[in-house]
Amino acid sequence: MSEAGQGAYGYREVPDTEALAAAAADGDAAALDALLRAVEPEVVRRCGRFLLYREDAEEAAQDVLLQVARNIGRFEGRSKFSTWLYTIVANCARQKYRELKRRAAEQPLPAEEHQRPDPRTTSVIAGSRLDLLEALDRLERDSPHLVAPLVYRDICEMDYTEISERTGIPLGTVKSRLHHARRQVRPWLVVGDAPAPVRGDSGKR
């Protein structure tokens, strides 16, 4: 491989993840390896917007990278790779939350006051940030069509155009659904130490 090729694959410079994704989708194993290394820090950070404990975010991130490796052949380039990736991030992080919630429900109460339950499992119920995930599950039961715009915009921080491309929903409908989702979710959230993830429109496009 030439030095220029090495640069394009991120060995000597900041990688172009869109180019790497396209090459990886065509079966280039070296491109896939470089892509996974390039996106891992951002994937961990994005998972951390869902999950309070870094260990949980890192575990969810590993699930994301595994899903990318397994499914990169399905990436057709119709939307940006980052848009495709953040869908996987949202799904894996929420699945990790559900696993932790099940673990918390199955965990017996401590026998003595000085014994504390695993903070990773109790955090999914009492964590100041994670009550948003409970609200998302409730929103999915009540108004499933409102979930994707809220997750993509307020947690994944995607712009409206990306959300429209990913969901196949017109831009105006995306904004309308986001407005209704925020209004429906806000009363369910418990204000804690962390800033509330559901926000007003900042004007970002």
mmCIF file of C-alpha atoms in Angstrom:
data_model
loop_
_atom_site.group_PDB
_atom_site.id
_atom_site.type_symbol
_atom_site.label_atom_id
_atom_site.label_comp_id
_atom_site.label_asym_id
_atom_site.label_seq_id
_atom_site.Cartn_x
_atom_site.Cartn_y
_atom_site.Cartn_z
ATOM 1 C CA MET A 1 0.000 0.000 0.000
ATOM 2 C CA SER A 2 1.347 3.448 -0.884
ATOM 3 C CA GLU A 3 1.879 6.212 1.635
ATOM 4 C CA ALA A 4 -0.987 8.107 0.074
ATOM 5 C CA GLY A 5 -3.194 5.062 0.571
ATOM 6 C CA GLN A 6 -2.064 4.785 4.136
ATOM 7 C CA GLY A 7 -3.029 8.392 4.671
ATOM 8 C CA ALA A 8 -6.463 7.830 3.159
ATOM 9 C CA TYR A 9 -6.981 4.899 5.533
ATOM 10 C CA GLY A 10 -6.113 6.971 8.542
ATOM 11 C CA TYR A 11 -2.704 5.602 9.453
ATOM 12 C CA ARG A 12 -0.920 8.943 9.099
ATOM 13 C CA GLU A 13 -3.659 11.544 9.072
ATOM 14 C CA VAL A 14 -7.245 12.182 10.165
ATOM 15 C CA PRO A 15 -9.312 9.625 8.247
ATOM 16 C CA ASP A 16 -12.161 10.365 5.875
ATOM 17 C CA THR A 17 -14.731 8.080 7.449
ATOM 18 C CA GLU A 18 -17.144 8.428 4.547
ATOM 19 C CA ALA A 19 -14.471 7.168 2.102
ATOM 20 C CA LEU A 20 -13.469 4.412 4.505
ATOM 21 C CA ALA A 21 -17.078 3.329 4.882
ATOM 22 C CA ALA A 22 -17.578 3.180 1.129
ATOM 23 C CA ALA A 23 -14.427 1.085 0.708
ATOM 24 C CA ALA A 24 -15.343 -1.167 3.623
ATOM 25 C CA ALA A 25 -18.831 -1.693 2.211
ATOM 26 C CA ASP A 26 -17.140 -2.911 -0.994
ATOM 27 C CA GLY A 27 -15.281 -5.544 0.994
ATOM 28 C CA ASP A 28 -11.982 -3.798 1.774
ATOM 29 C CA ALA A 29 -10.901 -5.362 5.085
ATOM 30 C CA ALA A 30 -8.126 -2.814 5.692
ATOM 31 C CA ALA A 31 -10.602 0.021 5.244
ATOM 32 C CA LEU A 32 -13.002 -1.608 7.696
ATOM 33 C CA ASP A 33 -10.263 -1.977 10.298
ATOM 34 C CA ALA A 34 -9.252 1.666 9.883
ATOM 35 C CA LEU A 35 -12.895 2.761 9.999
ATOM 36 C CA LEU A 36 -13.559 0.983 13.287
ATOM 37 C CA ARG A 37 -10.460 2.495 14.871
ATOM 38 C CA ALA A 38 -11.389 5.953 13.605
ATOM 39 C CA VAL A 39 -14.967 5.992 14.880
ATOM 40 C CA GLU A 40 -14.482 4.212 18.208
ATOM 41 C CA PRO A 41 -13.858 7.345 20.343
ATOM 42 C CA GLU A 42 -16.897 9.087 18.893
ATOM 43 C CA VAL A 43 -19.024 5.963 19.331
ATOM 44 C CA VAL A 44 -18.051 5.764 23.021
ATOM 45 C CA ARG A 45 -18.889 9.453 23.440
ATOM 46 C CA ARG A 46 -22.258 9.033 21.753
ATOM 47 C CA CYS A 47 -23.103 5.982 23.835
ATOM 48 C CA GLY A 48 -22.201 8.044 26.876
ATOM 49 C CA ARG A 49 -25.069 10.392 26.051
ATOM 50 C CA PHE A 50 -27.409 7.479 26.757
ATOM 51 C CA LEU A 51 -25.578 5.649 29.542
ATOM 52 C CA LEU A 52 -24.409 7.233 32.778
ATOM 53 C CA TYR A 53 -21.486 4.914 33.607
ATOM 54 C CA ARG A 54 -18.498 4.860 31.264
ATOM 55 C CA GLU A 55 -18.213 1.071 31.546
ATOM 56 C CA ASP A 56 -21.733 0.739 30.171
ATOM 57 C CA ALA A 57 -21.014 3.203 27.382
ATOM 58 C CA GLU A 58 -17.872 1.295 26.454
ATOM 59 C CA GLU A 59 -19.733 -2.015 26.410
ATOM 60 C CA ALA A 60 -22.454 -0.538 24.229
ATOM 61 C CA ALA A 61 -19.766 0.947 21.964
ATOM 62 C CA GLN A 62 -18.249 -2.503 21.462
ATOM 63 C CA ASP A 63 -21.687 -3.764 20.452
ATOM 64 C CA VAL A 64 -21.923 -0.890 17.980
ATOM 65 C CA LEU A 65 -18.545 -1.661 16.425
ATOM 66 C CA LEU A 66 -19.469 -5.334 16.135
ATOM 67 C CA GLN A 67 -22.709 -4.419 14.384
ATOM 68 C CA VAL A 68 -20.841 -2.117 12.014
ATOM 69 C CA ALA A 69 -18.343 -4.856 11.174
ATOM 70 C CA ARG A 70 -21.121 -7.371 10.570
ATOM 71 C CA ASN A 71 -23.403 -5.105 8.562
ATOM 72 C CA ILE A 72 -21.112 -2.708 6.700
ATOM 73 C CA GLY A 73 -21.933 -4.539 3.475
ATOM 74 C CA ARG A 74 -25.485 -3.228 3.819
ATOM 75 C CA PHE A 75 -24.319 0.390 3.860
ATOM 76 C CA GLU A 76 -25.270 1.669 0.420
ATOM 77 C CA GLY A 77 -24.165 5.280 0.737
ATOM 78 C CA ARG A 78 -27.658 6.683 0.278
ATOM 79 C CA SER A 79 -27.128 8.738 3.433
ATOM 80 C CA LYS A 80 -23.947 9.743 5.229
ATOM 81 C CA PHE A 81 -22.128 6.985 7.083
ATOM 82 C CA SER A 82 -22.404 9.013 10.298
ATOM 83 C CA THR A 83 -26.190 8.976 9.952
ATOM 84 C CA TRP A 84 -26.195 5.209 9.451
ATOM 85 C CA LEU A 85 -23.787 4.788 12.368
ATOM 86 C CA TYR A 86 -25.812 6.866 14.830
ATOM 87 C CA THR A 87 -28.841 4.680 14.199
ATOM 88 C CA ILE A 88 -26.785 1.701 15.365
ATOM 89 C CA VAL A 89 -25.493 3.712 18.335
ATOM 90 C CA ALA A 90 -29.027 4.556 19.442
ATOM 91 C CA ASN A 91 -30.219 0.974 19.102
ATOM 92 C CA CYS A 92 -27.257 -0.599 20.917
ATOM 93 C CA ALA A 93 -27.240 1.959 23.742
ATOM 94 C CA ARG A 94 -30.952 1.523 24.372
ATOM 95 C CA GLN A 95 -30.554 -2.256 24.278
ATOM 96 C CA LYS A 96 -27.770 -2.021 26.869
ATOM 97 C CA TYR A 97 -30.079 0.098 29.039
ATOM 98 C CA ARG A 98 -32.784 -2.560 28.836
ATOM 99 C CA GLU A 99 -30.276 -5.254 29.820
ATOM 100 C CA LEU A 100 -29.219 -3.220 32.859
ATOM 101 C CA LYS A 101 -32.824 -2.596 33.789
ATOM 102 C CA ARG A 102 -33.578 -6.315 33.679
ATOM 103 C CA ARG A 103 -30.502 -6.972 35.803
ATOM 104 C CA ALA A 104 -31.671 -4.372 38.325
ATOM 105 C CA ALA A 105 -35.111 -5.997 38.526
ATOM 106 C CA GLU A 106 -33.561 -9.432 39.126
ATOM 107 C CA GLN A 107 -31.055 -8.237 41.714
ATOM 108 C CA PRO A 108 -32.111 -9.037 45.318
ATOM 109 C CA LEU A 109 -32.275 -6.212 47.813
ATOM 110 C CA PRO A 110 -29.200 -5.917 50.068
ATOM 111 C CA ALA A 111 -29.516 -7.834 53.331
ATOM 112 C CA GLU A 112 -27.988 -5.057 55.426
ATOM 113 C CA GLU A 113 -28.050 -1.297 55.174
ATOM 114 C CA HIS A 114 -24.285 -1.023 54.624
ATOM 115 C CA GLN A 115 -24.492 -3.325 51.599
ATOM 116 C CA ARG A 116 -25.283 -1.379 48.486
ATOM 117 C CA PRO A 117 -26.607 -2.786 45.227
ATOM 118 C CA ASP A 118 -24.556 -2.571 42.053
ATOM 119 C CA PRO A 119 -24.589 1.152 41.083
ATOM 120 C CA ARG A 120 -24.592 0.224 37.415
ATOM 121 C CA THR A 121 -27.947 -1.499 37.764
ATOM 122 C CA THR A 122 -29.564 0.965 40.148
ATOM 123 C CA SER A 123 -28.481 3.851 37.927
ATOM 124 C CA VAL A 124 -30.907 2.781 35.221
ATOM 125 C CA ILE A 125 -33.713 3.535 37.645
ATOM 126 C CA ALA A 126 -32.361 6.349 39.788
ATOM 127 C CA GLY A 127 -29.784 7.958 37.495
ATOM 128 C CA SER A 128 -30.413 11.613 36.746
ATOM 129 C CA ARG A 129 -29.760 11.117 33.044
ATOM 130 C CA LEU A 130 -31.195 7.679 32.461
ATOM 131 C CA ASP A 131 -34.775 8.527 33.284
ATOM 132 C CA LEU A 132 -34.791 9.843 29.697
ATOM 133 C CA LEU A 133 -34.356 6.274 28.477
ATOM 134 C CA GLU A 134 -37.352 5.203 30.520
ATOM 135 C CA ALA A 135 -39.279 8.096 29.012
ATOM 136 C CA LEU A 136 -38.212 6.977 25.528
ATOM 137 C CA ASP A 137 -39.539 3.477 26.178
ATOM 138 C CA ARG A 138 -42.804 4.990 27.378
ATOM 139 C CA LEU A 139 -42.945 7.245 24.313
ATOM 140 C CA GLU A 140 -42.337 4.212 22.117
ATOM 141 C CA ARG A 141 -45.376 2.528 23.638
ATOM 142 C CA ASP A 142 -47.603 5.598 23.350
ATOM 143 C CA SER A 143 -46.374 7.334 20.180
ATOM 144 C CA PRO A 144 -43.724 5.219 18.425
ATOM 145 C CA HIS A 145 -43.532 7.548 15.413
ATOM 146 C CA LEU A 146 -42.145 10.307 17.663
ATOM 147 C CA VAL A 147 -39.182 8.333 19.031
ATOM 148 C CA ALA A 148 -36.714 8.502 16.136
ATOM 149 C CA PRO A 149 -36.750 12.314 15.690
ATOM 150 C CA LEU A 150 -36.215 12.820 19.436
ATOM 151 C CA VAL A 151 -33.381 10.296 19.692
ATOM 152 C CA TYR A 152 -31.597 11.463 16.567
ATOM 153 C CA ARG A 153 -31.876 15.179 17.327
ATOM 154 C CA ASP A 154 -31.566 15.522 21.096
ATOM 155 C CA ILE A 155 -29.285 12.593 21.900
ATOM 156 C CA CYS A 156 -27.391 11.766 18.708
ATOM 157 C CA GLU A 157 -27.235 15.499 17.826
ATOM 158 C CA MET A 158 -27.942 14.899 14.153
ATOM 159 C CA ASP A 159 -29.083 17.800 12.037
ATOM 160 C CA TYR A 160 -32.561 17.933 10.560
ATOM 161 C CA THR A 161 -31.418 17.002 7.059
ATOM 162 C CA GLU A 162 -29.688 13.867 8.323
ATOM 163 C CA ILE A 163 -32.781 12.863 10.283
ATOM 164 C CA SER A 164 -34.966 13.391 7.247
ATOM 165 C CA GLU A 165 -32.618 11.292 5.093
ATOM 166 C CA ARG A 166 -32.391 8.496 7.632
ATOM 167 C CA THR A 167 -36.100 8.253 8.417
ATOM 168 C CA GLY A 168 -37.456 9.081 4.982
ATOM 169 C CA ILE A 169 -39.696 11.702 6.589
ATOM 170 C CA PRO A 170 -40.086 15.196 5.073
ATOM 171 C CA LEU A 171 -38.138 17.917 6.869
ATOM 172 C CA GLY A 172 -41.249 19.735 8.085
ATOM 173 C CA THR A 173 -42.676 16.507 9.484
ATOM 174 C CA VAL A 174 -39.405 15.803 11.317
ATOM 175 C CA LYS A 175 -39.586 19.199 13.031
ATOM 176 C CA SER A 176 -43.256 18.756 13.881
ATOM 177 C CA ARG A 177 -42.720 15.298 15.356
ATOM 178 C CA LEU A 178 -39.737 16.517 17.340
ATOM 179 C CA HIS A 179 -41.816 19.331 18.815
ATOM 180 C CA HIS A 180 -44.567 16.923 19.854
ATOM 181 C CA ALA A 181 -42.056 14.390 21.222
ATOM 182 C CA ARG A 182 -40.348 17.014 23.409
ATOM 183 C CA ARG A 183 -43.672 18.258 24.720
ATOM 184 C CA GLN A 184 -44.829 14.725 25.528
ATOM 185 C CA VAL A 185 -41.603 13.618 27.214
ATOM 186 C CA ARG A 186 -40.804 16.659 29.379
ATOM 187 C CA PRO A 187 -43.419 15.949 32.100
ATOM 188 C CA TRP A 188 -42.006 12.430 32.526
ATOM 189 C CA LEU A 189 -38.451 13.544 33.232
ATOM 190 C CA VAL A 190 -37.028 13.926 36.710
ATOM 191 C CA VAL A 191 -34.609 16.822 36.972
ATOM 192 C CA GLY A 192 -31.292 15.644 38.444
ATOM 193 C CA ASP A 193 -27.698 16.778 38.629
ATOM 194 C CA ALA A 194 -27.100 16.394 34.909
ATOM 195 C CA PRO A 195 -28.556 18.839 32.388
ATOM 196 C CA ALA A 196 -31.811 17.604 30.912
ATOM 197 C CA PRO A 197 -31.047 16.028 27.518
ATOM 198 C CA VAL A 198 -34.370 17.081 26.008
ATOM 199 C CA ARG A 199 -33.896 20.659 24.941
ATOM 200 C CA GLY A 200 -35.447 23.474 23.045
ATOM 201 C CA ASP A 201 -34.456 24.141 19.470
ATOM 202 C CA SER A 202 -31.007 25.715 19.300
ATOM 203 C CA GLY A 203 -31.360 26.631 15.670
ATOM 204 C CA LYS A 204 -28.720 24.121 14.531
ATOM 205 C CA ARG A 205 -29.400 22.726 11.084
#
